[in-house]
Tab-separated table of C-alpha atoms in Angstrom:
chain	number	residue	atom	x	y	z
A	1	MET	CA	84.741	76.365	83.187
A	2	ALA	CA	84.019	77.485	79.614
A	3	ASN	CA	84.580	81.127	80.582
A	4	SER	CA	88.208	80.438	81.478
A	5	ILE	CA	89.092	78.796	78.140
A	6	PRO	CA	89.762	82.034	76.157
A	7	TYR	CA	91.997	83.309	78.962
A	8	LEU	CA	93.933	80.035	79.178
A	9	ILE	CA	94.419	80.059	75.393
A	10	PHE	CA	95.528	83.701	75.538
A	11	THR	CA	98.030	82.880	78.303
A	12	ALA	CA	99.273	79.805	76.403
A	13	ILE	CA	99.974	81.943	73.315
A	14	ILE	CA	101.951	84.417	75.420
A	15	ALA	CA	103.829	81.490	77.008
A	16	VAL	CA	104.787	80.153	73.555
A	17	LEU	CA	105.993	83.613	72.546
A	18	TYR	CA	108.025	83.731	75.749
A	19	PHE	CA	109.916	80.679	74.480
A	20	GLY	CA	110.410	82.660	71.292
A	21	GLU	CA	111.904	85.478	73.334
A	22	LEU	CA	114.300	82.889	74.788
A	23	GLY	CA	115.276	81.860	71.238
A	24	ARG	CA	113.602	78.449	71.393
A	25	LEU	CA	111.192	78.904	68.465
A	26	LYS	CA	112.727	78.092	65.114
A	27	GLY	CA	112.405	80.851	62.569
A	28	VAL	CA	111.032	83.368	65.079
A	29	SER	CA	113.433	85.990	66.410
A	30	LYS	CA	113.422	87.444	69.890
A	31	SER	CA	112.177	90.853	68.713
A	32	VAL	CA	109.382	89.314	66.631
A	33	SER	CA	108.264	87.208	69.611
A	34	ILE	CA	108.142	90.252	71.877
A	35	ASN	CA	106.233	92.349	69.335
A	36	LEU	CA	103.756	89.528	68.694
A	37	ALA	CA	103.174	89.062	72.433
A	38	TYR	CA	102.191	92.706	72.865
A	39	LEU	CA	100.096	92.653	69.691
A	40	VAL	CA	98.175	89.579	70.900
A	41	ALA	CA	97.647	91.232	74.291
A	42	LEU	CA	96.436	94.420	72.630
A	43	ILE	CA	93.933	92.528	70.451
A	44	PHE	CA	92.654	90.343	73.300
A	45	ILE	CA	92.342	93.097	75.895
A	46	GLY	CA	91.937	96.233	73.785
A	47	LEU	CA	89.264	94.879	71.432
A	48	ARG	CA	87.139	93.186	74.095
A	49	GLY	CA	83.419	93.677	74.273
A	50	HIS	CA	81.480	94.296	77.484
A	51	VAL	CA	83.409	92.128	79.925
A	52	MET	CA	82.990	92.325	83.711
A	53	THR	CA	80.696	95.025	85.104
A	54	ASP	CA	82.043	98.580	85.028
A	55	TYR	CA	81.127	99.115	81.377
A	56	VAL	CA	77.609	99.613	82.809
A	57	ASN	CA	78.799	102.961	84.180
A	58	TYR	CA	81.405	103.920	81.611
A	59	VAL	CA	79.356	103.497	78.426
A	60	PRO	CA	76.816	106.173	79.490
A	61	THR	CA	79.616	108.271	81.020
A	62	PHE	CA	81.494	108.268	77.717
A	63	SER	CA	78.281	109.284	75.943
A	64	ARG	CA	77.709	112.201	78.326
A	65	ILE	CA	81.211	113.678	78.123
A	66	PRO	CA	81.196	116.346	75.363
A	67	ASN	CA	83.860	117.079	72.768
A	68	ILE	CA	86.717	119.318	73.802
A	69	THR	CA	85.204	122.378	72.072
A	70	SER	CA	82.173	122.339	74.366
A	71	LEU	CA	83.750	120.715	77.423
A	72	SER	CA	82.432	121.714	80.820
A	73	PHE	CA	83.266	119.950	84.086
A	74	LYS	CA	79.826	120.701	85.503
A	75	GLY	CA	77.811	117.562	86.027
A	76	PHE	CA	80.899	115.397	86.401
A	77	ASP	CA	81.554	115.921	90.102
A	78	ALA	CA	82.020	112.170	90.669
A	79	LEU	CA	84.795	112.026	88.072
A	80	GLU	CA	88.291	113.422	88.337
A	81	PRO	CA	89.009	116.313	85.905
A	82	GLY	CA	92.006	114.657	84.244
A	83	PHE	CA	89.900	111.662	83.315
A	84	VAL	CA	87.125	113.866	81.902
A	85	LEU	CA	89.584	115.953	79.850
A	86	TYR	CA	91.411	112.856	78.591
A	87	THR	CA	88.157	111.188	77.524
A	88	SER	CA	86.928	114.380	75.874
A	89	LEU	CA	90.129	114.643	73.823
A	90	ILE	CA	89.801	111.074	72.544
A	91	LYS	CA	86.114	111.573	71.784
A	92	SER	CA	86.962	114.773	69.873
A	93	LEU	CA	89.168	112.727	67.547
A	94	GLY	CA	86.066	110.834	66.416
A	95	PHE	CA	86.452	107.630	68.400
A	96	ASN	CA	83.465	105.778	69.813
A	97	TYR	CA	83.391	103.924	73.141
A	98	PHE	CA	85.254	100.869	71.822
A	99	GLY	CA	87.852	103.098	70.177
A	100	TRP	CA	88.330	104.807	73.535
A	101	VAL	CA	88.772	101.415	75.238
A	102	PHE	CA	91.337	100.391	72.612
A	103	ILE	CA	93.317	103.613	73.070
A	104	ASN	CA	93.216	103.123	76.850
A	105	THR	CA	94.726	99.678	76.420
A	106	LEU	CA	97.262	100.825	73.833
A	107	ILE	CA	98.570	103.560	76.151
A	108	ASP	CA	98.783	101.135	79.066
A	109	PHE	CA	100.714	98.511	77.114
A	110	VAL	CA	103.124	101.042	75.645
A	111	VAL	CA	103.979	102.100	79.209
A	112	LEU	CA	104.014	98.517	80.485
A	113	ARG	CA	106.433	97.442	77.754
A	114	TRP	CA	108.746	100.311	78.665
A	115	PHE	CA	108.394	99.440	82.357
A	116	PHE	CA	109.063	95.737	81.850
A	117	ARG	CA	112.033	96.427	79.581
A	118	ARG	CA	113.518	98.615	82.290
A	119	TYR	CA	112.852	96.503	85.381
A	120	SER	CA	112.343	92.893	84.278
A	121	PRO	CA	114.770	90.322	82.826
A	122	SER	CA	112.030	89.481	80.294
A	123	GLN	CA	109.568	91.630	78.353
A	124	VAL	CA	107.103	88.797	77.689
A	125	LEU	CA	107.057	86.852	80.960
A	126	PRO	CA	105.629	89.807	82.953
A	127	ILE	CA	102.580	89.794	80.653
A	128	ILE	CA	101.691	86.341	82.020
A	129	PHE	CA	101.875	87.619	85.596
A	130	PHE	CA	99.933	90.715	84.554
A	131	ILE	CA	97.160	88.391	83.341
A	132	THR	CA	97.372	86.281	86.500
A	133	PHE	CA	97.487	89.039	89.092
A	134	SER	CA	94.776	91.672	88.639
A	135	GLY	CA	95.922	93.065	85.293
A	136	LEU	CA	92.687	91.985	83.620
A	137	VAL	CA	90.586	93.533	86.388
A	138	ILE	CA	92.518	96.784	86.057
A	139	GLU	CA	92.034	96.896	82.286
A	140	PHE	CA	88.449	95.623	82.173
A	141	ASN	CA	86.960	97.446	85.144
A	142	LEU	CA	89.214	100.181	86.552
A	143	TYR	CA	89.393	102.732	83.759
A	144	ARG	CA	90.369	105.640	85.993
A	145	ASN	CA	92.584	103.662	88.373
A	146	SER	CA	94.470	102.178	85.430
A	147	LYS	CA	95.683	105.574	84.279
A	148	ALA	CA	96.666	106.569	87.818
A	149	ILE	CA	98.669	103.341	88.170
A	150	ILE	CA	100.262	103.769	84.732
A	151	LEU	CA	101.351	107.307	85.613
A	152	PHE	CA	102.831	106.020	88.863
A	153	LEU	CA	104.817	103.432	86.894
A	154	LEU	CA	106.125	106.274	84.710
A	155	SER	CA	107.302	108.028	87.865
A	156	PHE	CA	109.116	104.948	89.194
A	157	PRO	CA	112.585	105.851	87.795
A	158	TYR	CA	112.385	109.164	89.670
A	159	LEU	CA	111.585	107.293	92.873
A	160	ILE	CA	114.608	105.020	92.378
A	161	ASP	CA	116.908	107.926	91.411
A	162	ARG	CA	115.577	110.137	94.268
A	163	LYS	CA	114.278	112.959	92.071
A	164	ILE	CA	111.345	114.203	94.066
A	165	ILE	CA	110.083	117.069	91.897
A	166	PRO	CA	109.296	115.090	88.706
A	167	TYR	CA	108.014	112.237	90.877
A	168	ILE	CA	105.545	114.523	92.670
A	169	ILE	CA	104.464	116.244	89.432
A	170	ILE	CA	103.648	112.947	87.689
A	171	ASN	CA	101.708	111.618	90.670
A	172	LEU	CA	99.777	114.845	91.068
A	173	LEU	CA	98.752	114.297	87.452
A	174	ALA	CA	97.776	110.726	88.413
A	175	LEU	CA	95.608	112.226	91.143
A	176	THR	CA	93.539	113.977	88.449
A	177	PHE	CA	92.570	110.522	87.105
A	178	HIS	CA	91.757	108.827	90.413
A	179	ASN	CA	91.903	110.092	93.968
A	180	SER	CA	93.443	106.834	95.205
A	181	ALA	CA	96.709	108.033	93.615
A	182	VAL	CA	97.252	110.212	96.674
A	183	ILE	CA	98.822	107.144	98.310
A	184	PHE	CA	101.643	107.183	95.749
A	185	ILE	CA	103.049	110.514	96.945
A	186	PRO	CA	104.293	109.426	100.419
A	187	LEU	CA	105.679	106.219	98.901
A	188	TYR	CA	108.633	108.301	97.748
A	189	PHE	CA	109.888	108.235	101.337
A	190	ILE	CA	109.091	104.564	101.987
A	191	LEU	CA	109.715	102.242	99.065
A	192	ASN	CA	113.506	102.613	98.914
A	193	LEU	CA	113.994	101.789	102.601
A	194	ARG	CA	115.821	98.535	103.252
A	195	ILE	CA	113.830	97.308	106.230
A	196	PRO	CA	115.801	94.963	108.551
A	197	ILE	CA	114.858	91.372	107.825
A	198	TRP	CA	113.922	90.675	111.452
A	199	MET	CA	111.442	93.549	111.280
A	200	VAL	CA	109.967	92.200	108.054
A	201	TRP	CA	109.398	88.757	109.554
A	202	THR	CA	107.934	90.353	112.688
A	203	MET	CA	105.420	92.298	110.587
A	204	VAL	CA	104.505	89.243	108.506
A	205	ILE	CA	104.028	87.006	111.557
A	206	SER	CA	102.074	89.693	113.443
A	207	ALA	CA	99.814	90.239	110.429
A	208	ASN	CA	99.029	86.535	110.302
A	209	VAL	CA	98.269	86.462	114.026
A	210	ILE	CA	95.842	89.367	113.532
A	211	PHE	CA	94.227	87.594	110.593
A	212	LEU	CA	93.981	84.103	112.057
A	213	CYS	CA	92.864	85.304	115.490
A	214	ASN	CA	90.238	87.599	113.938
A	215	ILE	CA	91.578	90.689	115.692
A	216	LYS	CA	89.516	93.571	114.309
A	217	ILE	CA	91.992	96.434	114.032
A	218	ILE	CA	89.707	98.859	112.176
A	219	GLY	CA	86.696	98.140	114.378
A	220	ASP	CA	88.733	98.622	117.553
A	221	ILE	CA	90.189	101.925	116.323
A	222	ILE	CA	86.751	103.235	115.370
A	223	ASN	CA	85.221	102.168	118.654
A	224	ASN	CA	87.979	103.580	120.867
A	225	LEU	CA	88.739	106.946	119.278
A	226	THR	CA	86.151	109.562	120.231
A	227	ILE	CA	87.209	111.926	117.440
A	228	ILE	CA	86.325	109.307	114.812
A	229	GLN	CA	82.952	108.649	116.439
A	230	GLN	CA	82.092	112.328	116.002
A	231	LEU	CA	82.721	112.301	112.243
A	232	ASP	CA	79.799	112.478	109.818
A	233	GLY	CA	80.903	109.223	108.205
A	234	TYR	CA	81.068	107.262	111.463
A	235	ASP	CA	78.076	105.050	110.652
A	236	LYS	CA	79.494	104.325	107.214
A	237	LEU	CA	82.850	103.395	108.711
A	238	MET	CA	81.147	101.040	111.137
A	239	ALA	CA	79.209	99.470	108.289
A	240	TYR	CA	82.464	98.877	106.414
A	241	ALA	CA	84.091	97.339	109.492
A	242	GLY	CA	81.146	95.234	110.559
A	243	GLY	CA	79.292	92.204	109.330
A	244	VAL	CA	82.387	90.525	107.963
A	245	LYS	CA	82.750	86.771	108.198
A	246	PRO	CA	85.625	85.598	110.427
A	247	ALA	CA	88.946	85.262	108.627
A	248	SER	CA	89.653	81.769	107.376
A	249	PHE	CA	92.043	79.835	105.184
A	250	SER	CA	91.504	80.251	101.453
A	251	ILE	CA	93.393	79.695	98.221
A	252	GLY	CA	94.166	83.413	98.167
A	253	PHE	CA	95.548	83.271	101.707
A	254	PHE	CA	97.977	80.469	100.828
A	255	GLU	CA	98.942	82.079	97.518
A	256	ARG	CA	99.864	85.349	99.248
A	257	LEU	CA	101.635	83.500	102.071
A	258	PHE	CA	103.683	81.539	99.511
A	259	ALA	CA	104.614	84.769	97.713
A	260	ILE	CA	105.674	86.713	100.823
A	261	ILE	CA	107.802	83.816	102.063
A	262	VAL	CA	109.539	83.288	98.703
A	263	PHE	CA	110.063	87.009	98.059
A	264	THR	CA	111.371	87.560	101.585
A	265	VAL	CA	113.749	84.579	101.525
A	266	LEU	CA	115.135	85.786	98.198
A	267	ARG	CA	115.033	89.505	98.981
A	268	GLY	CA	118.774	89.747	99.625
A	269	LYS	CA	119.663	88.064	96.321
A	270	LEU	CA	117.201	90.265	94.461
A	271	ILE	CA	118.621	93.492	95.890
A	272	GLU	CA	122.178	92.304	95.182
A	273	LYS	CA	121.080	91.871	91.563
A	274	HIS	CA	119.531	95.355	91.304
A	275	LYS	CA	118.857	97.922	93.993
A	276	TYR	CA	115.430	98.751	92.555
A	277	TYR	CA	114.114	95.346	93.667
A	278	CYS	CA	114.040	96.790	97.170
A	279	ALA	CA	111.237	99.145	96.103
A	280	PHE	CA	109.328	96.320	94.427
A	281	TYR	CA	109.732	94.100	97.476
A	282	ASN	CA	108.452	96.855	99.772
A	283	SER	CA	105.524	97.344	97.421
A	284	TYR	CA	104.590	93.694	97.791
A	285	LEU	CA	105.084	93.840	101.556
A	286	ILE	CA	102.530	96.669	101.732
A	287	TYR	CA	100.198	94.676	99.483
A	288	TYR	CA	100.495	91.641	101.737
A	289	LEU	CA	100.100	93.500	105.030
A	290	VAL	CA	97.029	95.378	103.815
A	291	TYR	CA	95.341	92.173	102.667
A	292	THR	CA	96.144	90.379	105.902
A	293	ILE	CA	95.630	93.059	108.547
A	294	PHE	CA	92.618	94.866	107.088
A	295	TYR	CA	90.700	91.725	106.088
A	296	GLU	CA	87.645	92.996	107.970
A	297	VAL	CA	87.014	95.880	105.538
A	298	PRO	CA	86.198	94.385	102.108
A	299	VAL	CA	85.852	97.793	100.450
A	300	PHE	CA	89.409	98.594	101.576
A	301	ILE	CA	91.078	95.388	100.402
A	302	ASN	CA	89.193	95.591	97.106
A	303	ARG	CA	90.524	99.067	96.321
A	304	PHE	CA	93.864	99.562	98.067
A	305	PRO	CA	96.039	96.489	97.324
A	306	VAL	CA	95.470	96.803	93.561
A	307	LEU	CA	97.656	99.923	93.686
A	308	PHE	CA	100.614	97.688	94.603
A	309	VAL	CA	99.868	94.640	92.456
A	310	TYR	CA	102.523	95.725	89.932
A	311	SER	CA	105.047	94.196	92.364
A	312	TYR	CA	103.857	90.719	91.334
A	313	TRP	CA	104.518	91.520	87.665
A	314	ILE	CA	108.176	92.282	88.412
A	315	LEU	CA	109.107	90.041	91.341
A	316	TYR	CA	107.920	86.708	89.942
A	317	PRO	CA	109.879	87.064	86.660
A	318	ALA	CA	112.872	88.189	88.713
A	319	ILE	CA	112.913	85.082	90.923
A	320	ILE	CA	112.410	82.836	87.876
A	321	TYR	CA	115.664	84.193	86.432
A	322	LEU	CA	117.474	84.288	89.784
A	323	LYS	CA	119.917	81.479	90.599
A	324	TYR	CA	119.478	79.664	93.926
A	325	SER	CA	119.448	76.062	95.157
A	326	PHE	CA	115.666	75.415	95.163
A	327	ARG	CA	114.960	77.351	91.960
A	328	ARG	CA	113.471	74.416	90.007
A	329	ILE	CA	110.926	73.629	92.734
A	330	ILE	CA	109.843	77.270	93.007
A	331	ASN	CA	109.545	77.649	89.233
A	332	MET	CA	107.365	74.542	89.009
A	333	ALA	CA	105.189	75.794	91.878
A	334	VAL	CA	104.831	79.226	90.247
A	335	SER	CA	103.875	77.683	86.879
A	336	LEU	CA	101.187	75.579	88.549
A	337	LEU	CA	99.983	78.599	90.521
A	338	VAL	CA	99.587	80.672	87.338
A	339	ALA	CA	97.514	78.004	85.585
A	340	LEU	CA	95.273	77.356	88.596
A	341	LYS	CA	94.758	81.034	89.372
A	342	ILE	CA	93.797	81.965	85.816
A	343	PHE	CA	91.431	78.990	85.622
A	344	ALA	CA	89.821	79.701	89.026
A	345	THR	CA	89.501	83.457	88.508
A	346	CYS	CA	88.373	83.540	84.883
A	347	LYS	CA	85.711	80.841	85.216
A	348	GLN	CA	83.561	83.401	87.061
A	349	PRO	CA	80.412	84.435	85.101
A	350	ASP	CA	81.425	88.083	84.734
A	351	TYR	CA	84.599	87.028	82.873
A	352	ALA	CA	82.570	85.705	79.916
A	353	TYR	CA	84.720	86.911	77.019
A	354	GLU	CA	83.608	88.673	73.873
A	355	ASN	CA	85.544	90.564	71.220
A	356	ILE	CA	84.329	93.245	68.828
A	357	LEU	CA	86.110	91.523	65.908
A	358	TRP	CA	83.890	88.442	65.949
A	359	ASP	CA	81.024	89.056	68.404
A	360	ASP	CA	77.875	91.120	67.962
A	361	ILE	CA	78.166	93.459	70.937
A	362	SER	CA	74.977	94.958	72.330
A	363	TYR	CA	74.953	97.222	75.376
A	364	SER	CA	71.315	96.404	76.165
A	365	LYS	CA	71.884	92.640	75.976
A	366	SER	CA	75.048	92.921	78.045
A	367	MET	CA	73.155	94.978	80.621
A	368	ILE	CA	70.528	92.236	80.993
A	369	LYS	CA	73.279	89.650	81.482
A	370	THR	CA	75.097	91.791	84.048
A	371	GLN	CA	71.927	92.591	85.991
A	372	ARG	CA	71.191	88.875	86.273
A	373	LEU	CA	74.728	88.244	87.533
A	374	LEU	CA	74.424	90.985	90.139
A	375	GLU	CA	71.034	89.706	91.276
A	376	ASN	CA	72.381	86.165	91.613
A	377	SER	CA	75.409	87.396	93.580
A	378	ASN	CA	73.110	89.131	96.031
């Protein structure tokens, strides 16, 4: 429980500043509230110590990457070239690992603020949903993915305005930071489609039938297609698709089910408000279907849905501002969901928070702590 306290305090501060954005804090203007919210987020996230687990890989990786004057891509085959070049440039400016982390966060929040200003009725409220829905994981653990996602967000106006060339160029750049960004390219042809509502409900219901009846889509495909069985990675694919516990009800299942129902019921009103909500709704639909249909492949649902989690950050603020008959009930349910999700997620041992401003950060000590966590999880 203690681990979740810093995150709950952080979220509470952002919530107070949201009231400032609404003009409900005496003596604090809207612009000051917004600026303070992003400053608090930058300090909390950008000046963190060794939180979660991926620092174990990135601290030595940062040390190995040379300055730009002596940069060579040899020996970095597991890393995308854009990420290596980007890190080398920052290192060449004299920054250490924590300076690099801070710059990563600064870049992300500059883009996020621009993105939220453009697509959300509030600039502060989306920060709360960013904290609640995978934003912390992206910032703390997914250093390469985060830049690919941020570049995709920069390309979003070109997707909405149907300008394919700049959209493709930006997402090819994203591909140089993480190969998962390849999925963003075909989205140009998908996200703006207004799928008939009967088809949406059919997909949602079918996905739940697959999940609740434990129908193993991936396993069946692998077992029935001879061409896949002849691939070198066949055994690995089978390992990914096997040994998974049967699907069952969980808090996450009900949270996602609540979201898809609310977003789908309100989809028409959202699109009437702004046409770009169609693309955000479709993004969440993909997120939901992947989680529900491909439940049997943990490595897949751990890596793929995070590429679409930005839809939460936009859709929840949108429905909070939307006018409809059951708005008060939904807003109360969403507020409770946020508090419970942050508490439940951040109480995990690997979320133990530390900050370079007031903690003595030691890589060796953090490594010992992380190794113990990994051993206990196994």
